[in-house]
Amino acid sequence: MNKQLKVLFIGTYVPKECGIATFTSDLLNSVSGEYNDVHCEVIALNDPSETYNYPKEVVFQIERDKIEDYYRAADYINQSDIDIVCLQHEFGLFWGNAGDYIFALLSGISKPVITTMHTVIREPEPEYRASTEKLIEYSEKLVVMSQTAVDMLKDVYKVPEDKIEVIFHGLPDYPFNNCDKYKKMLNLKGSPLVLTFGLLSQNKGIESLLEALPDVVNQYPDLVYLILGATHPMVKKKQGETYRQYLKKKVSELGLENNVVFHDKFVEKEELCNYILASDIYASPYLSREQIVSGALTYAIGMGKAIVSTPYWYAQEMLSDNRGLLVDFGDTDGFKKSLLYLIENPEECNIMRKKAYDFGRKMTWKNVGKEYNKVFSKALKKYNTYPRVQNRFNFLPNQLPEVKLDYLKLLTDDVGIMQHTNLGVPARHHGYSTDDVGRALVALTQLIDSQEKTEELWKLITKYMSFLEHAQTDTGHFHNFMSYKREFLDENGSEDTLGRAIYGLGHVVSCSYLSKNIRTLAHTLVSKSCQEMENLSHPRAKAYTMCGLYEMFRAGVDADEFGSIFNSRRDAVKSVDSLIEKDTFESIFVSHADSLVDLYETNHKEDWNWFEPTITYSNAKLSESLLLAYNYTKDRTYRKIGLDTLDFLTEIQWRGDFFDLVGNHGWYSYEGQKPIFDQQPIEAGYLTQAYVSAYEIVHERKYLELAKYSFEYFLGRNRLRTGMYDYSTGAVCDGLNSDGMNCNQGAESVICFLMALSSLNKHTDKPFSTTFQSKVSDGVLQKKKSLPPTNQAEQGSNIIWRGNEGII
């Protein structure tokens, strides 16, 4: 039995009152109705704030001015079992510059795309040329509805002929008949009855035909001209009924009140067909030569109407071989003569009608559905035989960037680090922050181990230590914000500020490359904060604090190590009593770890392995802190929760070949929708650090692989495939927004980049797997079935300390 073909249509859709919505519905029915083994679904495009009661085949909706919806639609398509995508393309359907929002979707999907082009521009403006060329690039096949469109694609856009398919605009299949039956059904008068139908807008050119009618009506006073259709919704929104009122005024001026009828309504397909069948003559007086398709003209041809039309491209082609009459644009006299010819020559008129009707048989929806299914099969076979290369990130470098401190130094003056920039220029009015200084100490102390610029780093570290010493309050807390005038702007910073300060100071204490004097000062500042550390309530503040204390434990330092310095340098500190014993720090450390466990036990669910009901910021630091707690205490509860929550962060953010971080535009709540933007580089930096710690602690190779990929987020392995790191300056952009990259380059971003780089640099001698992406399929990690000890050292309850060499 053949596998069922699954086709996804993208376009506007019924019940929206729009020509392409009707076309998409008819095309879907023709494709699925022709064969039982074809299943069709729809992604429907809505105008802002529109809501519709869509039929069941609509499985996803895009609010067309929200770029996030296009990205989410791409995710939906990739996760579905859809075989092929059929896109209905008209520039005005999509938001952005020349409708370029659609490329957020097309660039992110791994399914073949068949694009029906409802517009092709012969002389495009640059933005429309670029948009068309992109559309061509992302499409396996282009379907157009006329040979004129084929010629333009080949001549103007250099599209290979084998990429283009001509499939006519579809139409319902009705027998050739006279009009009287349907006139009676609709209670219409007119001998003859002339019809123009479609959504009303100025490009319809109806005024040209009105001006031709007085002379015709003088000879045939029973003639009725029926103008059928509501005003186009977009025209009505911007201009109201201005055009309709203009036409009605002209009717009055021409004395045609008894001969011109307006039916101001959107008619469903069956009713529309009855109106067409009731008409004797169809008039298409459009003003734009560039129109390459017209559903209205197609229906009139297929139902065997006598037609008079202006020579727009589609009409020229469809009405050739005497299938209708062409009149130049705005040629009132031409319309008059053409109408009189059709009325006064019934035999010739009937021959013209029959030719049009016979030509229309190849355009019935049944035949159109067959042709589309042939194209789908052909394209799918070619796509499966010669699939597109799926490595969307082959532009990434093979090696990690060199450490570059130029930008950090640019942000640093003799006080500290300026928080923010305006397009890379330090913004003095934002001043400085303890948050940045604390984390900068983490990055710099790690870098000392990995490069020879010790003196350069020492100068920066000394400045930052001076800032923290100044920022610490009498209680041991820290001010956070300082103005450019060197005035602190708060009584105390947040709990996170305290945690970040301890995070940095702990790394200074543990760094044996620094002098004992500066390490002693760091230890003193940590000791002074003891009471504040004990009182912490916020989980991230606890996690930062644990990471800082762990560094002190890792290096095997305590008050005894610094005792001789205090005895000989009492002018440097108030007293030796300010040094806290290691047992006190351990008590704080374990208390905070236990509180994170309690938080996890309270909030986690079967499908939500997290500490809180909402995932917000600095997320990986929570997981990392528990892994460090496990490595210090050997309490396997810490290990399990640390890994489970880190794996959960991977599950919700790893997309198979890139990290799609939780955006801070609303955060991500349980049973809520994950926000795509605004993504912050700090999250990539913390993920990298957490994965490296996980690798070092449990020795599972996948965590080192994930560390590499999360770091490459900075280099372009992200949703927008946009590099955030500037190799020439060392600056890092502040985030990924819905409209692209945030080009401000603040301190937090570059500091987190350096932290991540220094963590990963420790393992550059280990080659990365080339098969990792297949191991983490669809962004979901396999769950661990057991948690055996990773080595003999883990089986004991104590850690062996050996100075700065770390854990043995």
PDB file of N, CA, C and O in Angstrom, residues 53-111:
ATOM      1  N   ASN A  53     -13.310  31.331  12.392  1.00  0.00           N
ATOM      2  CA  ASN A  53     -13.712  29.976  12.748  1.00  0.00           C
ATOM      3  C   ASN A  53     -13.310  29.066  11.587  1.00  0.00           C
ATOM      4  O   ASN A  53     -14.123  28.724  10.726  1.00  0.00           O
ATOM      5  N   TYR A  54     -12.050  28.683  11.592  1.00  0.00           N
ATOM      6  CA  TYR A  54     -11.506  27.926  10.468  1.00  0.00           C
ATOM      7  C   TYR A  54     -11.978  26.472  10.486  1.00  0.00           C
ATOM      8  O   TYR A  54     -12.259  25.912  11.552  1.00  0.00           O
ATOM      9  N   PRO A  55     -12.023  25.832   9.318  1.00  0.00           N
ATOM     10  CA  PRO A  55     -12.323  24.404   9.271  1.00  0.00           C
ATOM     11  C   PRO A  55     -11.163  23.597   9.843  1.00  0.00           C
ATOM     12  O   PRO A  55     -10.072  24.116  10.085  1.00  0.00           O
ATOM     13  N   LYS A  56     -11.388  22.314  10.044  1.00  0.00           N
ATOM     14  CA  LYS A  56     -10.450  21.470  10.782  1.00  0.00           C
ATOM     15  C   LYS A  56      -9.100  21.308  10.091  1.00  0.00           C
ATOM     16  O   LYS A  56      -8.106  20.986  10.760  1.00  0.00           O
ATOM     17  N   GLU A  57      -9.048  21.529   8.778  1.00  0.00           N
ATOM     18  CA  GLU A  57      -7.761  21.345   8.095  1.00  0.00           C
ATOM     19  C   GLU A  57      -6.750  22.431   8.429  1.00  0.00           C
ATOM     20  O   GLU A  57      -5.555  22.273   8.152  1.00  0.00           O
ATOM     21  N   VAL A  58      -7.190  23.538   9.021  1.00  0.00           N
ATOM     22  CA  VAL A  58      -6.260  24.590   9.445  1.00  0.00           C
ATOM     23  C   VAL A  58      -5.635  24.166  10.769  1.00  0.00           C
ATOM     24  O   VAL A  58      -6.315  24.085  11.798  1.00  0.00           O
ATOM     25  N   VAL A  59      -4.335  23.889  10.729  1.00  0.00           N
ATOM     26  CA  VAL A  59      -3.644  23.337  11.900  1.00  0.00           C
ATOM     27  C   VAL A  59      -2.759  24.363  12.602  1.00  0.00           C
ATOM     28  O   VAL A  59      -2.250  24.105  13.695  1.00  0.00           O
ATOM     29  N   PHE A  60      -2.554  25.512  11.971  1.00  0.00           N
ATOM     30  CA  PHE A  60      -1.671  26.536  12.553  1.00  0.00           C
ATOM     31  C   PHE A  60      -2.054  27.873  11.931  1.00  0.00           C
ATOM     32  O   PHE A  60      -2.478  27.919  10.774  1.00  0.00           O
ATOM     33  N   GLN A  61      -1.921  28.947  12.717  1.00  0.00           N
ATOM     34  CA  GLN A  61      -2.239  30.275  12.207  1.00  0.00           C
ATOM     35  C   GLN A  61      -1.058  31.215  12.410  1.00  0.00           C
ATOM     36  O   GLN A  61      -0.382  31.165  13.435  1.00  0.00           O
ATOM     37  N   ILE A  62      -0.820  32.065  11.425  1.00  0.00           N
ATOM     38  CA  ILE A  62       0.218  33.090  11.485  1.00  0.00           C
ATOM     39  C   ILE A  62      -0.452  34.450  11.479  1.00  0.00           C
ATOM     40  O   ILE A  62      -1.213  34.761  10.558  1.00  0.00           O
ATOM     41  N   GLU A  63      -0.193  35.241  12.500  1.00  0.00           N
ATOM     42  CA  GLU A  63      -0.586  36.645  12.449  1.00  0.00           C
ATOM     43  C   GLU A  63       0.511  37.353  11.660  1.00  0.00           C
ATOM     44  O   GLU A  63       1.645  37.471  12.121  1.00  0.00           O
ATOM     45  N   ARG A  64       0.185  37.785  10.481  1.00  0.00           N
ATOM     46  CA  ARG A  64       1.209  38.046   9.478  1.00  0.00           C
ATOM     47  C   ARG A  64       2.152  39.199   9.794  1.00  0.00           C
ATOM     48  O   ARG A  64       3.196  39.327   9.148  1.00  0.00           O
ATOM     49  N   ASP A  65       1.853  40.020  10.814  1.00  0.00           N
ATOM     50  CA  ASP A  65       2.771  41.083  11.192  1.00  0.00           C
ATOM     51  C   ASP A  65       3.677  40.674  12.355  1.00  0.00           C
ATOM     52  O   ASP A  65       4.469  41.481  12.828  1.00  0.00           O
ATOM     53  N   LYS A  66       3.574  39.425  12.812  1.00  0.00           N
ATOM     54  CA  LYS A  66       4.401  38.947  13.921  1.00  0.00           C
ATOM     55  C   LYS A  66       5.420  37.942  13.402  1.00  0.00           C
ATOM     56  O   LYS A  66       5.082  36.801  13.077  1.00  0.00           O
ATOM     57  N   ILE A  67       6.664  38.364  13.355  1.00  0.00           N
ATOM     58  CA  ILE A  67       7.686  37.487  12.780  1.00  0.00           C
ATOM     59  C   ILE A  67       7.880  36.233  13.616  1.00  0.00           C
ATOM     60  O   ILE A  67       8.250  35.175  13.096  1.00  0.00           O
ATOM     61  N   GLU A  68       7.589  36.321  14.937  1.00  0.00           N
ATOM     62  CA  GLU A  68       7.704  35.136  15.775  1.00  0.00           C
ATOM     63  C   GLU A  68       6.799  34.017  15.279  1.00  0.00           C
ATOM     64  O   GLU A  68       7.151  32.836  15.366  1.00  0.00           O
ATOM     65  N   ASP A  69       5.642  34.370  14.736  1.00  0.00           N
ATOM     66  CA  ASP A  69       4.720  33.352  14.244  1.00  0.00           C
ATOM     67  C   ASP A  69       5.301  32.587  13.061  1.00  0.00           C
ATOM     68  O   ASP A  69       5.050  31.385  12.898  1.00  0.00           O
ATOM     69  N   TYR A  70       6.064  33.265  12.228  1.00  0.00           N
ATOM     70  CA  TYR A  70       6.688  32.595  11.083  1.00  0.00           C
ATOM     71  C   TYR A  70       7.731  31.577  11.569  1.00  0.00           C
ATOM     72  O   TYR A  70       7.833  30.468  11.033  1.00  0.00           O
ATOM     73  N   TYR A  71       8.508  31.976  12.579  1.00  0.00           N
ATOM     74  CA  TYR A  71       9.495  31.052  13.141  1.00  0.00           C
ATOM     75  C   TYR A  71       8.801  29.852  13.784  1.00  0.00           C
ATOM     76  O   TYR A  71       9.241  28.703  13.619  1.00  0.00           O
ATOM     77  N   ARG A  72       7.726  30.106  14.510  1.00  0.00           N
ATOM     78  CA  ARG A  72       7.010  29.007  15.160  1.00  0.00           C
ATOM     79  C   ARG A  72       6.371  28.087  14.119  1.00  0.00           C
ATOM     80  O   ARG A  72       6.304  26.873  14.315  1.00  0.00           O
ATOM     81  N   ALA A  73       5.902  28.680  13.032  1.00  0.00           N
ATOM     82  CA  ALA A  73       5.340  27.853  11.961  1.00  0.00           C
ATOM     83  C   ALA A  73       6.409  26.936  11.374  1.00  0.00           C
ATOM     84  O   ALA A  73       6.134  25.768  11.072  1.00  0.00           O
ATOM     85  N   ALA A  74       7.623  27.450  11.215  1.00  0.00           N
ATOM     86  CA  ALA A  74       8.727  26.619  10.718  1.00  0.00           C
ATOM     87  C   ALA A  74       9.000  25.464  11.674  1.00  0.00           C
ATOM     88  O   ALA A  74       9.207  24.313  11.252  1.00  0.00           O
ATOM     89  N   ASP A  75       8.982  25.758  12.968  1.00  0.00           N
ATOM     90  CA  ASP A  75       9.182  24.696  13.952  1.00  0.00           C
ATOM     91  C   ASP A  75       8.078  23.650  13.845  1.00  0.00           C
ATOM     92  O   ASP A  75       8.336  22.441  13.909  1.00  0.00           O
ATOM     93  N   TYR A  76       6.854  24.122  13.679  1.00  0.00           N
ATOM     94  CA  TYR A  76       5.732  23.190  13.554  1.00  0.00           C
ATOM     95  C   TYR A  76       5.926  22.274  12.339  1.00  0.00           C
ATOM     96  O   TYR A  76       5.730  21.055  12.425  1.00  0.00           O
ATOM     97  N   ILE A  77       6.314  22.853  11.227  1.00  0.00           N
ATOM     98  CA  ILE A  77       6.491  22.071  10.004  1.00  0.00           C
ATOM     99  C   ILE A  77       7.583  21.024  10.189  1.00  0.00           C
ATOM    100  O   ILE A  77       7.423  19.858   9.804  1.00  0.00           O
ATOM    101  N   ASN A  78       8.702  21.419  10.787  1.00  0.00           N
ATOM    102  CA  ASN A  78       9.817  20.484  10.961  1.00  0.00           C
ATOM    103  C   ASN A  78       9.459  19.331  11.888  1.00  0.00           C
ATOM    104  O   ASN A  78       9.958  18.220  11.727  1.00  0.00           O
ATOM    105  N   GLN A  79       8.606  19.599  12.863  1.00  0.00           N
ATOM    106  CA  GLN A  79       8.241  18.558  13.820  1.00  0.00           C
ATOM    107  C   GLN A  79       7.071  17.703  13.331  1.00  0.00           C
ATOM    108  O   GLN A  79       6.743  16.693  13.951  1.00  0.00           O
ATOM    109  N   SER A  80       6.455  18.100  12.231  1.00  0.00           N
ATOM    110  CA  SER A  80       5.302  17.368  11.710  1.00  0.00           C
ATOM    111  C   SER A  80       5.760  16.281  10.740  1.00  0.00           C
ATOM    112  O   SER A  80       6.932  16.181  10.388  1.00  0.00           O
ATOM    113  N   ASP A  81       4.800  15.472  10.307  1.00  0.00           N
ATOM    114  CA  ASP A  81       5.102  14.431   9.317  1.00  0.00           C
ATOM    115  C   ASP A  81       4.706  14.866   7.908  1.00  0.00           C
ATOM    116  O   ASP A  81       4.496  14.036   7.022  1.00  0.00           O
ATOM    117  N   ILE A  82       4.619  16.172   7.702  1.00  0.00           N
ATOM    118  CA  ILE A  82       4.302  16.713   6.381  1.00  0.00           C
ATOM    119  C   ILE A  82       5.398  16.334   5.383  1.00  0.00           C
ATOM    120  O   ILE A  82       6.588  16.370   5.701  1.00  0.00           O
ATOM    121  N   ASP A  83       4.993  15.967   4.164  1.00  0.00           N
ATOM    122  CA  ASP A  83       5.964  15.604   3.126  1.00  0.00           C
ATOM    123  C   ASP A  83       6.391  16.812   2.298  1.00  0.00           C
ATOM    124  O   ASP A  83       7.558  16.922   1.905  1.00  0.00           O
ATOM    125  N   ILE A  84       5.437  17.703   2.004  1.00  0.00           N
ATOM    126  CA  ILE A  84       5.724  18.777   1.063  1.00  0.00           C
ATOM    127  C   ILE A  84       4.888  20.008   1.420  1.00  0.00           C
ATOM    128  O   ILE A  84       3.779  19.884   1.940  1.00  0.00           O
ATOM    129  N   VAL A  85       5.450  21.176   1.154  1.00  0.00           N
ATOM    130  CA  VAL A  85       4.789  22.444   1.459  1.00  0.00           C
ATOM    131  C   VAL A  85       4.412  23.132   0.154  1.00  0.00           C
ATOM    132  O   VAL A  85       5.238  23.211  -0.762  1.00  0.00           O
ATOM    133  N   CYS A  86       3.168  23.610   0.073  1.00  0.00           N
ATOM    134  CA  CYS A  86       2.714  24.362  -1.103  1.00  0.00           C
ATOM    135  C   CYS A  86       2.389  25.782  -0.643  1.00  0.00           C
ATOM    136  O   CYS A  86       1.386  26.009   0.038  1.00  0.00           O
ATOM    137  N   LEU A  87       3.237  26.726  -1.010  1.00  0.00           N
ATOM    138  CA  LEU A  87       3.111  28.114  -0.581  1.00  0.00           C
ATOM    139  C   LEU A  87       2.390  28.936  -1.637  1.00  0.00           C
ATOM    140  O   LEU A  87       2.749  28.903  -2.820  1.00  0.00           O
ATOM    141  N   GLN A  88       1.369  29.681  -1.200  1.00  0.00           N
ATOM    142  CA  GLN A  88       0.703  30.642  -2.082  1.00  0.00           C
ATOM    143  C   GLN A  88       1.380  31.992  -1.867  1.00  0.00           C
ATOM    144  O   GLN A  88       1.318  32.543  -0.771  1.00  0.00           O
ATOM    145  N   HIS A  89       2.038  32.498  -2.892  1.00  0.00           N
ATOM    146  CA  HIS A  89       2.849  33.709  -2.702  1.00  0.00           C
ATOM    147  C   HIS A  89       2.299  34.901  -3.461  1.00  0.00           C
ATOM    148  O   HIS A  89       2.076  34.863  -4.672  1.00  0.00           O
ATOM    149  N   GLU A  90       2.068  35.938  -2.704  1.00  0.00           N
ATOM    150  CA  GLU A  90       1.731  37.263  -3.211  1.00  0.00           C
ATOM    151  C   GLU A  90       2.406  38.216  -2.228  1.00  0.00           C
ATOM    152  O   GLU A  90       2.278  38.056  -1.016  1.00  0.00           O
ATOM    153  N   PHE A  91       3.162  39.189  -2.731  1.00  0.00           N
ATOM    154  CA  PHE A  91       3.968  40.027  -1.847  1.00  0.00           C
ATOM    155  C   PHE A  91       3.145  40.615  -0.705  1.00  0.00           C
ATOM    156  O   PHE A  91       3.596  40.687   0.438  1.00  0.00           O
ATOM    157  N   GLY A  92       1.930  41.042  -0.997  1.00  0.00           N
ATOM    158  CA  GLY A  92       1.115  41.699   0.013  1.00  0.00           C
ATOM    159  C   GLY A  92       0.579  40.775   1.091  1.00  0.00           C
ATOM    160  O   GLY A  92       0.051  41.239   2.102  1.00  0.00           O
ATOM    161  N   LEU A  93       0.713  39.456   0.908  1.00  0.00           N
ATOM    162  CA  LEU A  93       0.218  38.531   1.929  1.00  0.00           C
ATOM    163  C   LEU A  93       1.065  38.571   3.189  1.00  0.00           C
ATOM    164  O   LEU A  93       0.586  38.301   4.293  1.00  0.00           O
ATOM    165  N   PHE A  94       2.354  38.877   3.017  1.00  0.00           N
ATOM    166  CA  PHE A  94       3.297  38.744   4.119  1.00  0.00           C
ATOM    167  C   PHE A  94       3.804  40.116   4.547  1.00  0.00           C
ATOM    168  O   PHE A  94       3.916  41.030   3.742  1.00  0.00           O
ATOM    169  N   TRP A  95       4.139  40.225   5.795  1.00  0.00           N
ATOM    170  CA  TRP A  95       4.630  41.489   6.337  1.00  0.00           C
ATOM    171  C   TRP A  95       6.107  41.661   5.990  1.00  0.00           C
ATOM    172  O   TRP A  95       6.755  40.778   5.464  1.00  0.00           O
ATOM    173  N   GLY A  96       6.635  42.846   6.319  1.00  0.00           N
ATOM    174  CA  GLY A  96       8.052  43.103   6.126  1.00  0.00           C
ATOM    175  C   GLY A  96       8.318  43.873   4.849  1.00  0.00           C
ATOM    176  O   GLY A  96       7.413  44.373   4.178  1.00  0.00           O
ATOM    177  N   ASN A  97       9.584  43.955   4.504  1.00  0.00           N
ATOM    178  CA  ASN A  97      10.019  44.657   3.302  1.00  0.00           C
ATOM    179  C   ASN A  97       9.823  43.749   2.099  1.00  0.00           C
ATOM    180  O   ASN A  97      10.502  42.739   1.964  1.00  0.00           O
ATOM    181  N   ALA A  98       8.892  44.108   1.223  1.00  0.00           N
ATOM    182  CA  ALA A  98       8.553  43.264   0.067  1.00  0.00           C
ATOM    183  C   ALA A  98       8.138  41.868   0.517  1.00  0.00           C
ATOM    184  O   ALA A  98       8.444  40.869  -0.129  1.00  0.00           O
ATOM    185  N   GLY A  99       7.440  41.803   1.668  1.00  0.00           N
ATOM    186  CA  GLY A  99       6.939  40.518   2.159  1.00  0.00           C
ATOM    187  C   GLY A  99       8.010  39.579   2.650  1.00  0.00           C
ATOM    188  O   GLY A  99       7.824  38.350   2.610  1.00  0.00           O
ATOM    189  N   ASP A 100       9.139  40.121   3.161  1.00  0.00           N
ATOM    190  CA  ASP A 100      10.263  39.240   3.476  1.00  0.00           C
ATOM    191  C   ASP A 100      10.118  38.489   4.796  1.00  0.00           C
ATOM    192  O   ASP A 100      10.969  37.674   5.143  1.00  0.00           O
ATOM    193  N   TYR A 101       9.035  38.698   5.559  1.00  0.00           N
ATOM    194  CA  TYR A 101       8.832  37.894   6.771  1.00  0.00           C
ATOM    195  C   TYR A 101       8.702  36.409   6.440  1.00  0.00           C
ATOM    196  O   TYR A 101       9.037  35.562   7.263  1.00  0.00           O
ATOM    197  N   ILE A 102       8.219  36.093   5.249  1.00  0.00           N
ATOM    198  CA  ILE A 102       8.022  34.686   4.901  1.00  0.00           C
ATOM    199  C   ILE A 102       9.338  33.914   4.906  1.00  0.00           C
ATOM    200  O   ILE A 102       9.361  32.698   5.123  1.00  0.00           O
ATOM    201  N   PHE A 103      10.456  34.617   4.749  1.00  0.00           N
ATOM    202  CA  PHE A 103      11.740  33.915   4.709  1.00  0.00           C
ATOM    203  C   PHE A 103      12.190  33.461   6.094  1.00  0.00           C
ATOM    204  O   PHE A 103      13.045  32.586   6.203  1.00  0.00           O
ATOM    205  N   ALA A 104      11.615  34.031   7.145  1.00  0.00           N
ATOM    206  CA  ALA A 104      11.859  33.494   8.483  1.00  0.00           C
ATOM    207  C   ALA A 104      11.338  32.063   8.561  1.00  0.00           C
ATOM    208  O   ALA A 104      11.906  31.216   9.251  1.00  0.00           O
ATOM    209  N   LEU A 105      10.257  31.793   7.841  1.00  0.00           N
ATOM    210  CA  LEU A 105       9.704  30.437   7.786  1.00  0.00           C
ATOM    211  C   LEU A 105      10.476  29.569   6.796  1.00  0.00           C
ATOM    212  O   LEU A 105      10.953  28.490   7.142  1.00  0.00           O
ATOM    213  N   LEU A 106      10.628  30.048   5.589  1.00  0.00           N
ATOM    214  CA  LEU A 106      11.229  29.219   4.541  1.00  0.00           C
ATOM    215  C   LEU A 106      12.676  28.849   4.856  1.00  0.00           C
ATOM    216  O   LEU A 106      13.127  27.749   4.530  1.00  0.00           O
ATOM    217  N   SER A 107      13.406  29.761   5.487  1.00  0.00           N
ATOM    218  CA  SER A 107      14.821  29.483   5.770  1.00  0.00           C
ATOM    219  C   SER A 107      14.981  28.449   6.874  1.00  0.00           C
ATOM    220  O   SER A 107      16.070  27.890   7.038  1.00  0.00           O
ATOM    221  N   GLY A 108      13.914  28.194   7.620  1.00  0.00           N
ATOM    222  CA  GLY A 108      14.040  27.308   8.768  1.00  0.00           C
ATOM    223  C   GLY A 108      13.457  25.930   8.589  1.00  0.00           C
ATOM    224  O   GLY A 108      13.497  25.128   9.516  1.00  0.00           O
ATOM    225  N   ILE A 109      12.892  25.615   7.420  1.00  0.00           N
ATOM    226  CA  ILE A 109      12.237  24.313   7.269  1.00  0.00           C
ATOM    227  C   ILE A 109      13.080  23.359   6.435  1.00  0.00           C
ATOM    228  O   ILE A 109      13.883  23.772   5.600  1.00  0.00           O
ATOM    229  N   SER A 110      12.865  22.090   6.689  1.00  0.00           N
ATOM    230  CA  SER A 110      13.610  21.047   5.980  1.00  0.00           C
ATOM    231  C   SER A 110      12.640  20.166   5.199  1.00  0.00           C
ATOM    232  O   SER A 110      12.684  18.949   5.276  1.00  0.00           O
ATOM    233  N   LYS A 111      11.733  20.816   4.482  1.00  0.00           N
ATOM    234  CA  LYS A 111      10.776  20.121   3.615  1.00  0.00           C
ATOM    235  C   LYS A 111      10.818  20.797   2.250  1.00  0.00           C
ATOM    236  O   LYS A 111      11.078  21.999   2.141  1.00  0.00           O
TER     237      LYS A 111
END
